[in-house]
Structures are given as structure tokens and as C-alpha cells.
Coordinates of C-alpha atoms and ligand atoms in Angstrom, one line a residue:
M1 CA 0.0 0.0 0.0
G2 CA 2.8 2.4 1.1
L3 CA 4.7 1.5 -2.1
E4 CA 1.7 2.1 -4.2
C5 CA 1.1 5.6 -2.7
C6 CA 4.8 6.4 -3.3
S7 CA 4.6 5.5 -6.9
I8 CA 1.3 7.4 -7.5
F9 CA 3.0 10.4 -5.8
S10 CA 6.1 10.0 -8.0
Y11 CA 4.0 9.7 -11.1
G12 CA 2.0 12.8 -10.2
L13 CA 5.2 14.8 -9.6
L14 CA 6.6 13.7 -12.9
V15 CA 3.4 14.7 -14.7
I16 CA 3.6 18.2 -13.1
I17 CA 7.2 18.6 -14.0
V18 CA 6.6 17.6 -17.6
M19 CA 3.6 20.0 -17.8
C20 CA 5.8 22.8 -16.5
F21 CA 8.4 22.2 -19.2
V22 CA 5.7 21.9 -21.9
N23 CA 4.2 25.2 -20.7
K24 CA 7.6 26.9 -20.6
F25 CA 8.3 25.7 -24.1
K26 CA 4.9 26.9 -25.4
E27 CA 5.4 30.3 -23.7
K28 CA 8.9 30.6 -25.3
K29 CA 7.4 29.8 -28.7
R30 CA 4.6 32.3 -28.2
K31 CA 7.2 34.9 -27.1
D32 CA 9.3 34.3 -30.2
A33 CA 6.3 34.6 -32.5
V34 CA 5.2 37.9 -30.8
K35 CA 8.7 39.3 -31.2
Q36 CA 8.9 38.3 -34.8
A37 CA 5.4 39.8 -35.6
S38 CA 6.3 43.0 -33.9
C39 CA 9.6 43.3 -35.8
E40 CA 8.0 42.6 -39.2
R41 CA 5.3 45.3 -38.6
Q42 CA 7.7 47.8 -37.0
F43 CA 5.2 47.8 -34.2
K44 CA 5.6 50.7 -31.8
V45 CA 4.1 51.4 -28.4
C46 CA 3.9 54.9 -26.8
V47 CA 3.9 54.8 -23.0
I48 CA 2.9 57.8 -21.0
G49 CA 4.2 58.5 -17.5
A50 CA 7.4 57.2 -15.7
G51 CA 5.9 56.3 -12.4
F52 CA 5.5 52.7 -11.2
S53 CA 3.1 52.0 -14.1
G54 CA 5.3 53.4 -16.8
I55 CA 8.5 51.7 -15.5
G56 CA 6.7 48.3 -15.0
T57 CA 5.4 48.5 -18.5
G58 CA 8.9 49.3 -19.8
H59 CA 10.1 46.0 -18.3
V60 CA 7.1 44.1 -19.8
L61 CA 7.8 45.5 -23.3
N62 CA 11.5 44.8 -23.0
D63 CA 10.6 41.2 -22.2
M64 CA 8.3 41.1 -25.2
G65 CA 10.9 42.5 -27.5
I66 CA 8.6 45.4 -28.6
D67 CA 9.8 48.8 -29.5
Y68 CA 8.5 51.7 -27.3
E69 CA 9.1 55.2 -26.1
I70 CA 8.0 56.7 -22.8
F71 CA 7.1 60.3 -22.3
E72 CA 7.2 61.9 -18.8
K73 CA 6.1 65.5 -18.1
S74 CA 8.3 65.7 -14.9
G75 CA 12.1 65.8 -14.8
D76 CA 12.8 62.3 -13.6
I77 CA 11.5 58.8 -12.9
G78 CA 9.2 58.3 -9.9
G79 CA 5.7 59.7 -10.5
T80 CA 4.0 60.1 -7.2
W81 CA 7.3 59.5 -5.4
Y82 CA 9.2 62.1 -7.4
D83 CA 6.5 64.8 -7.1
N84 CA 5.6 64.4 -3.4
V85 CA 8.5 65.4 -1.1
Y86 CA 6.6 66.8 1.9
P87 CA 8.0 65.9 5.3
G88 CA 6.9 62.4 6.4
V89 CA 5.7 61.3 2.9
G90 CA 5.6 57.5 2.6
C91 CA 3.4 54.6 1.8
D92 CA 0.7 53.4 4.1
V93 CA 0.9 49.8 2.8
Q94 CA 3.9 47.8 3.9
S95 CA 6.9 48.1 1.6
H96 CA 7.3 44.4 1.0
L97 CA 3.8 44.5 -0.5
Y98 CA 4.1 48.0 -2.0
S99 CA 6.7 46.9 -4.6
F100 CA 6.7 44.7 -7.7
S101 CA 6.6 40.9 -7.2
Q102 CA 9.1 40.5 -10.0
F103 CA 11.5 42.9 -8.3
L104 CA 11.4 42.2 -4.6
N105 CA 13.7 44.3 -2.5
P106 CA 15.2 42.5 0.5
T107 CA 16.7 45.7 1.9
W108 CA 13.7 47.8 2.8
S109 CA 14.9 49.6 5.9
E110 CA 11.5 49.6 7.6
S111 CA 8.0 48.1 7.3
F112 CA 6.5 51.3 6.0
S113 CA 9.2 53.1 3.9
E114 CA 9.3 56.8 3.4
G115 CA 9.2 58.6 0.1
P116 CA 12.9 58.9 -0.6
E117 CA 13.5 55.1 -0.1
I118 CA 10.5 54.3 -2.4
L119 CA 11.9 56.8 -5.0
E120 CA 15.3 55.1 -4.8
Y121 CA 13.7 51.7 -5.4
I122 CA 11.7 52.8 -8.4
Q123 CA 14.6 54.8 -9.9
K124 CA 16.9 51.7 -9.6
L125 CA 14.1 49.7 -11.3
G126 CA 13.9 52.3 -14.0
E127 CA 17.6 52.4 -14.8
P128 CA 17.4 49.9 -17.7
I129 CA 14.4 51.8 -19.1
R130 CA 15.9 55.3 -18.8
P131 CA 17.2 55.5 -22.3
K132 CA 13.7 55.0 -23.6
I133 CA 12.3 57.9 -21.6
T134 CA 11.9 61.5 -22.8
F135 CA 11.6 63.7 -19.7
N136 CA 10.0 67.2 -19.3
T137 CA 7.7 66.2 -22.2
A138 CA 4.0 66.0 -21.7
V139 CA 1.6 64.2 -24.1
V140 CA -1.0 66.8 -25.0
Q141 CA -3.2 64.9 -27.4
A142 CA -3.8 61.5 -29.0
V143 CA -6.0 61.0 -32.1
W144 CA -7.0 57.6 -33.4
N145 CA -6.6 57.3 -37.2
E146 CA -9.0 54.6 -38.3
N147 CA -7.5 54.2 -41.8
L148 CA -3.9 53.6 -40.5
S149 CA -5.0 51.9 -37.3
K150 CA -2.5 54.1 -35.5
W151 CA -2.5 56.8 -32.9
A152 CA -1.1 60.3 -33.7
V153 CA 0.4 61.4 -30.4
T154 CA 1.2 65.1 -30.0
L155 CA 3.8 66.1 -27.5
S156 CA 4.4 69.4 -25.6
S157 CA 7.5 69.8 -27.7
G158 CA 5.4 69.9 -30.8
R159 CA 6.6 66.5 -32.1
V160 CA 3.9 64.2 -33.4
L161 CA 4.6 60.5 -33.4
Q162 CA 2.6 57.5 -34.8
A163 CA 2.1 54.7 -32.4
D164 CA 0.4 51.3 -32.9
V165 CA -0.6 51.1 -29.2
I166 CA -0.8 53.6 -26.4
I167 CA -0.3 52.6 -22.8
T168 CA -1.1 55.2 -20.2
G169 CA 0.5 55.3 -16.7
T170 CA -0.5 58.8 -15.9
G171 CA -1.9 58.0 -12.4
L172 CA -5.0 59.2 -10.6
L173 CA -3.2 61.4 -8.2
H174 CA -0.9 63.8 -10.1
K175 CA -2.9 67.0 -10.2
P176 CA -3.2 68.7 -6.8
S177 CA -6.6 70.0 -5.7
T178 CA -6.5 73.4 -4.1
P179 CA -9.9 74.6 -2.9
K180 CA -10.7 78.3 -3.7
F181 CA -11.1 80.0 -0.4
S182 CA -12.5 83.5 -0.4
G183 CA -9.7 86.1 0.1
A184 CA -6.9 83.6 -0.6
E185 CA -5.2 86.2 -2.7
L186 CA -5.0 88.6 0.2
F187 CA -2.8 86.3 2.4
E188 CA 0.6 87.9 2.8
G189 CA 2.4 84.8 4.0
T190 CA 3.4 81.7 1.9
A191 CA 0.9 79.1 0.8
F192 CA 1.5 75.9 -1.0
H193 CA 0.1 72.4 -1.6
T194 CA 1.8 69.3 0.0
N195 CA 2.3 68.0 -3.6
Q196 CA 4.3 71.2 -4.4
W197 CA 6.3 71.3 -1.2
R198 CA 8.5 74.4 -0.9
K199 CA 11.9 73.1 0.4
D200 CA 13.1 76.7 0.2
V201 CA 10.7 77.8 2.9
S202 CA 11.9 77.3 6.4
L203 CA 9.2 76.5 8.9
S204 CA 11.3 77.1 11.9
G205 CA 9.8 79.7 14.3
K206 CA 6.8 80.1 12.0
R207 CA 3.1 79.9 12.7
V208 CA 2.0 77.2 10.3
G209 CA -1.6 76.2 9.4
I210 CA -2.4 73.0 7.6
I211 CA -5.8 72.5 5.8
G212 CA -7.1 68.9 5.7
T213 CA -6.7 65.7 7.7
G214 CA -6.4 63.1 4.9
A215 CA -3.4 60.8 4.2
S216 CA -0.9 63.6 3.4
A217 CA -1.8 65.6 6.5
V218 CA -1.6 62.5 8.7
Q219 CA 2.0 62.0 7.5
A220 CA 3.1 65.6 7.5
V221 CA 1.6 66.9 10.8
P222 CA 3.9 65.0 13.2
R223 CA 7.0 66.0 11.1
I224 CA 6.0 69.7 10.8
A225 CA 5.3 69.8 14.6
D226 CA 8.9 68.7 15.1
M227 CA 10.4 71.3 12.7
G228 CA 10.7 74.0 15.4
V229 CA 7.5 75.7 14.4
E230 CA 6.1 78.3 16.8
S231 CA 2.7 76.8 16.3
L232 CA 0.9 74.3 14.0
T233 CA -2.8 74.7 13.5
V234 CA -4.6 71.8 11.9
F235 CA -7.9 72.8 10.2
Q236 CA -10.1 69.7 10.3
R237 CA -13.4 69.2 8.5
T238 CA -13.8 65.5 9.3
P239 CA -11.7 63.3 11.5
T240 CA -9.9 60.4 10.0
W241 CA -9.6 56.8 11.2
C242 CA -6.0 56.7 12.3
A243 CA -5.1 53.1 13.3
P244 CA -1.6 52.4 14.7
R245 CA 0.8 51.3 12.0
F246 CA 3.2 49.4 14.3
N247 CA 6.1 50.5 12.0
F248 CA 9.4 48.8 12.7
Q249 CA 12.9 48.7 11.3
F250 CA 14.3 45.6 9.6
R251 CA 17.5 44.4 11.3
G252 CA 20.5 43.4 9.2
A253 CA 20.0 39.7 9.9
V254 CA 16.4 39.8 8.6
K255 CA 17.5 41.6 5.4
F256 CA 20.2 38.9 5.1
L257 CA 17.6 36.1 5.4
F258 CA 15.3 37.9 2.9
K259 CA 18.1 38.1 0.5
Y260 CA 19.5 34.6 0.7
I261 CA 16.6 32.3 1.7
P262 CA 14.7 31.6 -1.6
G263 CA 11.0 32.2 -1.3
L264 CA 11.1 33.9 2.1
Q265 CA 10.3 37.4 0.8
M266 CA 7.5 36.0 -1.3
L267 CA 6.1 34.2 1.7
Y268 CA 6.2 37.4 3.7
R269 CA 4.5 39.3 0.9
W270 CA 1.7 36.8 0.7
Y271 CA 1.2 37.0 4.5
L272 CA 0.9 40.8 4.2
F273 CA -1.4 40.5 1.2
W274 CA -3.8 38.3 3.1
T275 CA -3.8 40.3 6.2
Y276 CA -4.8 43.4 4.1
E277 CA -7.4 41.3 2.3
I278 CA -8.9 40.1 5.5
R279 CA -9.3 43.7 6.6
F280 CA -11.4 44.3 3.5
F281 CA -13.8 41.4 4.4
I282 CA -14.1 42.6 8.0
M283 CA -14.3 46.4 7.6
F284 CA -15.3 47.3 4.0
I285 CA -18.2 44.9 3.5
M286 CA -21.4 45.8 5.3
P287 CA -22.7 42.9 7.4
S288 CA -25.5 41.1 5.6
K289 CA -28.8 40.7 7.5
E290 CA -29.7 38.0 5.0
I291 CA -27.1 35.5 6.4
P292 CA -28.3 35.3 10.0
I293 CA -25.4 34.1 12.2
V294 CA -22.5 35.1 9.9
G295 CA -24.1 38.6 9.5
W296 CA -24.5 39.0 13.2
L297 CA -21.0 37.9 13.9
H298 CA -19.6 40.2 11.2
E299 CA -21.5 43.2 12.7
K300 CA -20.2 42.3 16.2
L301 CA -16.6 42.1 14.8
Q302 CA -16.9 45.4 13.0
N303 CA -18.3 47.1 16.1
Y304 CA -15.5 45.7 18.2
V305 CA -12.8 47.1 15.8
H306 CA -14.5 50.5 15.8
K307 CA -14.6 50.4 19.6
L308 CA -11.0 49.4 19.8
L309 CA -9.9 52.2 17.6
K310 CA -12.0 54.8 19.4
R311 CA -10.5 53.6 22.7
H312 CA -7.1 54.0 21.1
V313 CA -7.8 57.7 20.3
R314 CA -8.9 58.3 23.9
K315 CA -5.8 56.6 25.3
V316 CA -3.3 58.4 23.1
V317 CA -4.8 61.9 23.1
K318 CA -4.5 63.4 26.6
D319 CA -7.2 66.1 26.3
P320 CA -10.6 64.4 26.2
A321 CA -12.2 67.2 24.3
V322 CA -9.6 67.0 21.6
A323 CA -9.8 63.2 21.5
E324 CA -13.6 63.5 21.0
K325 CA -13.0 65.8 18.0
L326 CA -10.4 63.4 16.5
T327 CA -12.8 60.5 16.7
P328 CA -14.7 59.7 13.5
S329 CA -18.4 59.0 13.6
Y330 CA -18.6 57.2 10.2
P331 CA -17.6 53.6 9.5
M332 CA -14.0 52.8 8.8
G333 CA -13.3 52.5 5.1
C334 CA -15.9 55.1 4.0
K335 CA -12.9 57.4 3.7
R336 CA -9.3 56.3 3.2
V337 CA -7.9 54.7 6.4
T338 CA -4.8 56.6 7.4
P339 CA -2.5 54.6 9.7
S340 CA 0.1 56.4 11.8
D341 CA 2.1 56.0 15.0
S342 CA 2.5 59.7 15.6
Y343 CA -0.4 61.7 14.1
L344 CA -2.7 61.5 17.1
Q345 CA 0.2 61.9 19.5
S346 CA 1.1 65.2 17.9
F347 CA -2.0 66.8 19.4
N348 CA -0.5 66.4 22.9
K349 CA 2.2 68.9 21.9
E350 CA 1.7 72.4 23.2
N351 CA 2.4 74.0 19.9
V352 CA -0.2 71.9 18.0
H353 CA -3.8 73.1 17.8
L354 CA -6.9 71.5 16.3
V355 CA -9.5 73.7 14.8
T356 CA -12.8 72.1 13.8
D357 CA -14.8 75.2 12.8
S358 CA -15.1 75.5 9.1
I359 CA -12.9 78.0 7.2
K360 CA -14.8 81.2 6.4
E361 CA -12.1 83.1 4.5
F362 CA -8.5 83.9 4.2
T363 CA -7.3 87.3 5.4
N364 CA -3.9 89.1 4.9
K365 CA -2.8 87.6 8.2
G366 CA -4.2 84.1 8.1
I367 CA -7.5 82.3 8.3
K368 CA -10.8 83.3 9.7
T369 CA -13.1 80.5 10.8
M370 CA -17.0 80.4 10.9
D371 CA -16.9 81.2 14.6
E372 CA -15.4 84.6 13.6
K373 CA -12.1 83.6 15.2
F374 CA -8.8 84.8 13.5
H375 CA -5.8 82.4 13.2
D376 CA -2.7 84.4 12.5
L377 CA -0.4 82.4 10.2
D378 CA 2.9 82.8 8.3
V379 CA 2.6 79.7 6.2
I380 CA -0.5 77.8 5.0
V381 CA -0.1 74.2 3.7
Y382 CA -2.9 72.8 1.6
A383 CA -3.2 69.0 2.4
T384 CA -6.3 68.9 0.3
G385 CA -5.6 66.0 -1.9
F386 CA -5.9 65.6 -5.6
D387 CA -8.1 66.5 -8.5
L388 CA -9.1 63.0 -9.7
L389 CA -11.1 64.1 -12.7
G390 CA -8.2 66.4 -13.8
S391 CA -5.8 63.6 -13.3
V392 CA -7.8 61.0 -15.2
N393 CA -8.1 63.4 -18.1
A394 CA -4.3 63.9 -18.3
F395 CA -4.5 64.7 -22.0
E396 CA -7.0 64.9 -24.9
V397 CA -7.9 61.6 -26.3
S398 CA -10.0 61.4 -29.5
G399 CA -11.0 57.9 -30.3
V400 CA -13.4 56.1 -32.6
D401 CA -15.5 58.5 -34.8
G402 CA -13.6 61.4 -33.2
K403 CA -15.4 60.9 -29.9
T404 CA -13.3 62.1 -26.9
L405 CA -12.6 60.2 -23.7
T406 CA -13.2 63.4 -21.7
E407 CA -16.7 63.7 -23.0
D408 CA -17.5 60.1 -22.4
H409 CA -15.9 60.3 -18.9
S410 CA -17.9 63.4 -18.0
D411 CA -18.0 63.3 -14.1
E412 CA -18.1 59.5 -13.9
P413 CA -15.1 58.1 -15.8
R414 CA -15.1 54.4 -16.6
A415 CA -12.8 51.8 -17.9
Y416 CA -13.1 48.0 -18.2
Y417 CA -11.0 46.7 -15.3
G418 CA -9.4 50.2 -15.3
V419 CA -7.7 49.2 -18.6
S420 CA -9.8 49.4 -21.7
H421 CA -12.4 51.6 -23.2
H422 CA -14.8 50.9 -26.1
L423 CA -13.9 54.3 -27.8
C424 CA -10.2 53.6 -27.8
P425 CA -8.8 50.8 -29.9
N426 CA -5.2 49.7 -29.2
Y427 CA -5.3 51.8 -26.0
F428 CA -4.6 50.4 -22.5
M429 CA -4.7 52.3 -19.3
L430 CA -2.8 51.4 -16.1
G431 CA -4.4 52.7 -13.0
G432 CA -7.4 54.0 -15.0
P433 CA -10.8 54.8 -13.4
G434 CA -12.3 52.3 -10.9
I435 CA -9.1 50.8 -9.5
V436 CA -8.4 52.9 -6.4
L437 CA -8.0 50.8 -3.2
G438 CA -8.6 51.6 0.4
H439 CA -7.1 48.5 1.8
N440 CA -4.2 47.1 -0.2
S441 CA -1.4 47.9 -2.6
V442 CA -2.3 49.5 -5.9
L443 CA 0.8 48.0 -7.4
F444 CA -0.9 44.5 -7.1
I445 CA -3.6 45.9 -9.4
G446 CA -0.9 47.4 -11.7
E447 CA 0.8 44.1 -12.1
C448 CA -2.4 42.3 -12.9
Q449 CA -3.2 45.0 -15.5
M450 CA 0.2 44.6 -17.1
T451 CA -0.3 40.9 -17.5
Y452 CA -3.7 41.6 -19.0
L453 CA -2.5 44.2 -21.5
R454 CA 0.5 42.0 -22.4
R455 CA -1.9 39.2 -23.4
G456 CA -4.0 41.7 -25.3
I457 CA -1.0 43.0 -27.3
E458 CA 0.2 39.4 -27.9
E459 CA -3.2 38.4 -29.2
L460 CA -3.3 41.5 -31.6
L461 CA 0.1 40.6 -33.0
L462 CA -0.4 36.8 -33.2
R463 CA -3.8 37.2 -35.0
G464 CA -2.1 39.7 -37.4
A465 CA -4.9 42.1 -36.6
R466 CA -4.4 45.9 -36.9
S467 CA -6.6 46.8 -34.0
V468 CA -8.2 45.5 -30.8
C469 CA -11.1 47.3 -29.3
L470 CA -13.4 46.6 -26.3
K471 CA -17.0 45.9 -27.3
E472 CA -19.4 48.5 -26.0
S473 CA -21.7 45.8 -24.6
A474 CA -18.8 44.5 -22.5
M475 CA -18.2 47.9 -21.1
D476 CA -21.9 48.3 -20.2
S477 CA -22.1 45.0 -18.5
Y478 CA -18.9 45.6 -16.6
Q479 CA -20.3 49.0 -15.5
E480 CA -23.5 47.3 -14.3
W481 CA -21.5 44.5 -12.5
S482 CA -19.3 47.1 -10.9
R483 CA -22.2 49.2 -9.6
N484 CA -23.9 46.1 -8.1
K485 CA -20.6 44.9 -6.5
R486 CA -20.2 48.3 -4.8
K487 CA -23.7 48.2 -3.2
N488 CA -22.9 46.4 0.0
K489 CA -19.6 48.3 0.7
V490 CA -19.1 51.1 3.2
F491 CA -17.4 53.3 0.6
D492 CA -20.5 53.4 -1.5
D493 CA -23.1 54.5 1.0
L494 CA -23.6 58.3 1.0
K495 CA -25.4 58.2 4.4
F496 CA -22.0 57.5 6.1
C497 CA -19.7 60.2 4.7
T498 CA -18.4 62.2 1.7
S499 CA -15.0 61.5 0.4
W500 CA -12.6 62.1 -2.5
Y501 CA -13.7 58.8 -3.9
R502 CA -16.9 60.4 -5.2
N503 CA -17.9 63.0 -7.7
S504 CA -20.1 66.0 -6.8
R505 CA -23.3 63.8 -7.3
G506 CA -21.9 61.4 -4.7
V507 CA -21.1 58.7 -7.3
N508 CA -18.0 56.6 -6.4
W509 CA -16.3 56.1 -9.8
T510 CA -12.8 55.6 -8.5
F511 CA -13.0 52.4 -6.4
W512 CA -12.4 48.8 -7.3
P513 CA -15.6 47.4 -5.8
T514 CA -14.5 44.2 -4.3
N515 CA -11.5 42.1 -3.2
L516 CA -8.2 41.7 -5.0
I517 CA -8.4 38.0 -5.7
S518 CA -11.4 38.8 -7.9
F519 CA -9.3 41.4 -9.8
W520 CA -6.5 38.9 -10.3
W521 CA -9.0 36.3 -11.5
H522 CA -10.7 38.6 -14.0
T523 CA -7.4 39.9 -15.5
S524 CA -5.3 36.8 -15.4
T525 CA -6.4 35.9 -19.0
F526 CA -7.3 38.2 -21.9
D527 CA -11.0 37.7 -22.6
S528 CA -10.8 38.1 -26.4
E529 CA -14.5 37.4 -26.8
N530 CA -15.2 40.8 -25.3
Y531 CA -13.0 42.6 -27.9
N532 CA -13.3 43.3 -31.6
F533 CA -10.2 42.5 -33.7
A534 CA -10.0 44.2 -37.1
Ligands
FAD1 C1 1.4 60.8 -1.1 C2 0.9 59.5 -1.7 C3 1.0 58.3 -1.0 C4 0.6 57.1 -1.6 N1 0.7 56.0 -0.9 C5 0.2 54.8 -1.4 C6 0.3 53.6 -0.7 O1 0.7 53.5 0.4 N2 -0.2 52.5 -1.3 C7 -0.7 52.5 -2.5 O2 -1.1 51.4 -3.0 N3 -0.8 53.6 -3.2 C8 -0.4 54.8 -2.7 N4 -0.5 56.0 -3.4 C9 -1.0 55.9 -4.8 C10 0.1 56.0 -5.8 O3 -0.1 57.1 -6.6 C11 0.3 54.7 -6.6 O4 0.5 53.7 -5.7 C12 1.4 54.6 -7.6 O5 2.4 55.4 -7.3 C13 0.8 55.0 -9.0 O6 1.8 54.9 -9.9 P1 1.5 55.4 -11.4 O7 2.8 55.2 -12.2 O8 0.3 54.7 -11.9 O9 1.1 56.9 -11.3 P2 2.0 58.1 -10.8 O10 3.0 57.7 -9.8 O11 1.0 59.2 -10.5 O12 2.8 58.5 -12.1 C14 2.2 59.1 -13.2 C15 3.2 59.8 -14.0 O13 2.6 60.2 -15.2 C16 3.1 61.6 -15.5 N5 2.1 62.2 -16.4 C17 0.8 62.5 -16.1 N6 0.2 63.1 -17.2 C18 1.2 63.1 -18.2 C19 1.1 63.5 -19.5 N7 0.1 64.1 -20.1 N8 2.3 63.4 -20.3 C20 3.4 62.9 -19.7 N9 3.5 62.4 -18.5 C21 2.4 62.5 -17.7 C22 3.2 62.2 -14.2 O14 4.1 63.3 -14.2 C23 3.7 61.1 -13.3 O15 5.1 61.0 -13.3 C24 0.0 57.2 -2.9 C25 -0.2 58.4 -3.5 C26 0.3 59.5 -3.0 C27 0.1 60.8 -3.7

């Protein structure tokens, strides 16, 4: 019996090994065929943006042996991490997960790395791609030419190039949003957005005001408070859920193990991935009354987590009145969760003040709030987030029949899995509408999208087709599916809160509506049946 089991096991193992070899062989043959087809056609891809998306795409296209050029409006590689240099900037997803699975970094110095270390990582990753990038050059327009089945791409330099395929990696958070306060022009001090941090302005000895309490403020407030400022006044409209991060440094020995034990980093990455996913199931899905015991348990668990975090605020913030003001009354996940080990603690400092009355207007000396109180300030920092609609419409896109993406997007942009649009043949987006996450790494989504678009381009080349375009019916059913999936999630219910996830009508067009396994599943193969090839 034992011998029989052993031989069945050996036979099974042999079959798996043979299958792996066969698959590898098939993949190699496919790759060679794609390379050859792209060479014969002088196939060219235009990539826009040199952040994580653009750099990751560069690696994919290198691997496919396809010719491409990247255009970046900024002066260097990095995207978000090149632009945002405010004090304390960093990721709020652990670095071993907020990185590419193909390019793991065993030497992250801490669990939540800061901006400069992330920038170093992405710039190192971008080195082999650098010769393909033209910096300080924005794409201003792309027009689809039906006859040629090519895109005419106009650059800010005036050059127009023809591309078979466009891949956009322009991000959803690259245009800062600065609210227009009455009297803003009267202010005699210095005012700037966190995204346009003025390193030349010393904050030492200054009276600083910061508007907003979202992710950037949560990172910047503790650092600004420690920069020798005379005072730091935080203008809060709504408190944020600020869970402890439990950030820690990686010791040399751990980095050594990550580097030399095969699979250890991947294992750690998977552990992180699942802990973030579990949070989604616990906190982002509303307990269902239709599943009696499970729904009841889910509700109890959610209430317990809320209670725990409320207790955390009361424990950390010494002044009970301030603690009360810093405690959210909406469910976690309705707005972006902003973990920090030092934000709440900042309000115990004598020079940090919390103002919860709304801003009425700016004056020449500072800010006047609705309670008619004046707050004299030397520097005002806008931590007011990003213009998502402006970011998604990064340049003018004129697709099938001259219809523009901006018009179709209106105030509710859409894209099939954040990648394809029925008006844009041979056009793939990375980080397009509908893929923002509140609980996990956006780079996971990016990698899935890269696999998907790679398969799409391969299919185009192998079929000898000139264009591949999403069917309108597929877009409509995806939109419907996506709306339905959002329905039982805390980030979709207007009664809880408003957030930057939504447009002015309260519609949440930015969010991926469900868990990430589902995203991986849907994008792991290219669903040719939902596309027209011509
Ligand atoms: C402060 C901050 C912290 C964040 N923290 C996290 C986190 O912890 N976890 C997480 O998952 N996500 C986080 N994000 C989201 C983050 O933006 C993404 O994770 C990721 O960096 C997106 O990469 P990207 O390449 O798609 O876009 P980006 O990094 O935004 O890069 C887009 C690039 O395109 C360029 N570009 C735009 N328009 C044009 C044009 N017309 N022509 C040429 N170039 C153009 C821009 O200059 C930019 O360099 C954070 C964002 C910010 C702002």
C-alpha cells in the first residue's frame, strides 16, 4: 500500500514537471512569435508616464521585445514619489507589498518606507528603461486614425509620433486639488500644496496652518510639529480613522535572510497581502442581514474594531475634548484609512492646535473660521488631496469616430478593469478609473493590469490584426457589474460620509468594488471574446 502511494506520488510529480516544461516551451514559442510579428510590422508602443506603471510597462515591453518610447512630463523617474516630497511622505501599505513581485527588495529599511526610499527603489528599477524615456515632455493629445489603425500622439515639444498602441500610466493622483477660499489672494504669507512642497521655505519659528486631515496631513503633521515651528494649527473638516501602524525597522539579519533564503520574501509578501485582504472582508463589506449568524458575527466584529480604535484615540490623546474631535463617527473604510504611529500623539504637543470650525475666509494675516475667530499664520499648507477628474483626463484623447474620452468620462469616468475603453482601440490604461483601493497595494492591481494588456497585445500581434477594441456591450455589462458589487460596501453609502472617492453627485467612480483576488482572477487571462479585432 505504502509503495503504491509512493509510486502514485512520483507519477503525479513527474506529470507536473513535464507539464511545467511543456508550458515553458509553449510560452517561449509564443514569445518568439510575438517578437517576430512586432519586428515585421515595425510595431511601436507609446507609454505615457514614468511612475510605477510606466516603469513596470517598460520592463514588460522589454521582455516582449517590442519597440517603445516613454514620455514623462516631470524631470525624472518616480511619478508620485518624485513629485511628493513633503515631510513624512511615505506609503501606508507595507513596503514588501508596496513593490513589484518581479522585483522584490530585501533591503527595505522599515516596514512602511518613506518617500525617498521608495523613490530610490523605483529609480533603480527604472535604470534599464531610462534610455527610452523623454523627460519634461507631456503628451497633450492622442488622435485615433481609423485608416492607419494608429494613434497620432502630440507632445508638448510639438513633435507628433505615430504609435500602434498607447499605454497610459498617468496615475490618478498627479494633479493637486487646491480649494478656492474667499480672500486667498489677500494672504501675505506663503501658501502651497503638499504635492508642491517648498523646500526653500523654512518653517522654523513660523506659525503654520495645515488644511485637511487626509493621508498627506496625517503623514506631514507630526513632522512639521517637530520642525521647530512656533505653532501648527490643523484645520479639520472631518476626523480620519487613524489606526496604529506598528512600523518597525528591519535588522540586518532579517534583510540577510530575505536576500538569501529563496521564497522567504514572497512568503512574507503573501502573508501581508492576506492580512490586508482580511481587513477588506471585515471592515469594508457591510454585514448582511440575510445571512443570520454570519451577518450577526460580522457586525459584532466590525463594532468591536471600531470600539478598539475609538479607545485608542482616547488613550493616546490626553485632552478628552480634543480626543472627541479626533474620533470619526462614520464607519472605517468610508474614507481612506490613514494609519500612523505619531499623528494622534502630535495633538499632545503644546504647539499643535486642532480647529474644527469651518474656514470662512483667508485674510492678509491668516485664516478666519466660521466662529469669527482669527488664526494668524505665516505659512499655509494645503493638504487637500488631488483633482481626480483632472488627473484621469491627463491629455486629450480622440478615439473612434472622433469621440473624446473626456466627453465620455464626464464626471463619472469608466474603464473596463481600469484598462480598456470601447472608444479607444489599441489603447490600454494602467491605474485607470475604478481601481483605487482603500485597503491594499495599488501595485498589485498594476501588475495584474500589465499581465492583461500584455496578453491583449500578444493576441493582436499573433492574429495579425491591426486593432483590438473593447465591445461597448462588454463595457456596459462591466459597469453594471461594478455598480452592483459596490452596493454592500461602506465606501458606496452616502449616508455615512463624503470622500474624494466620489464626484459631486456622490457617485463613487474611483474604487475597485470588491476584493483583489477577484481582480486577479478577471485579469489573469485576456478575454478576447469581449473585444473586436480588425
Ligand atoms: C502621497 C501619496 C502616498 C501614496 N501611498 C500609497 C500607498 O501607500 N499604497 C498604494 O497602493 N498607493 C499609494 N499611493 C497611490 C500611488 O499614486 C500609486 O501607488 C502609484 O504610485 C501610482 O503609480 P503610477 O505610475 O500609476 O502613477 P504616478 O505615480 O502618479 O505617475 C504618473 C506619471 O505620469 C506623468 N504624467 C501625467 N500626465 C502626463 C502627460 N500628459 N504626459 C506625460 N506624463 C504625464 C506624471 O508626471 C507622473 O510622473 C499614494 C499616492 C500619494 C500621492
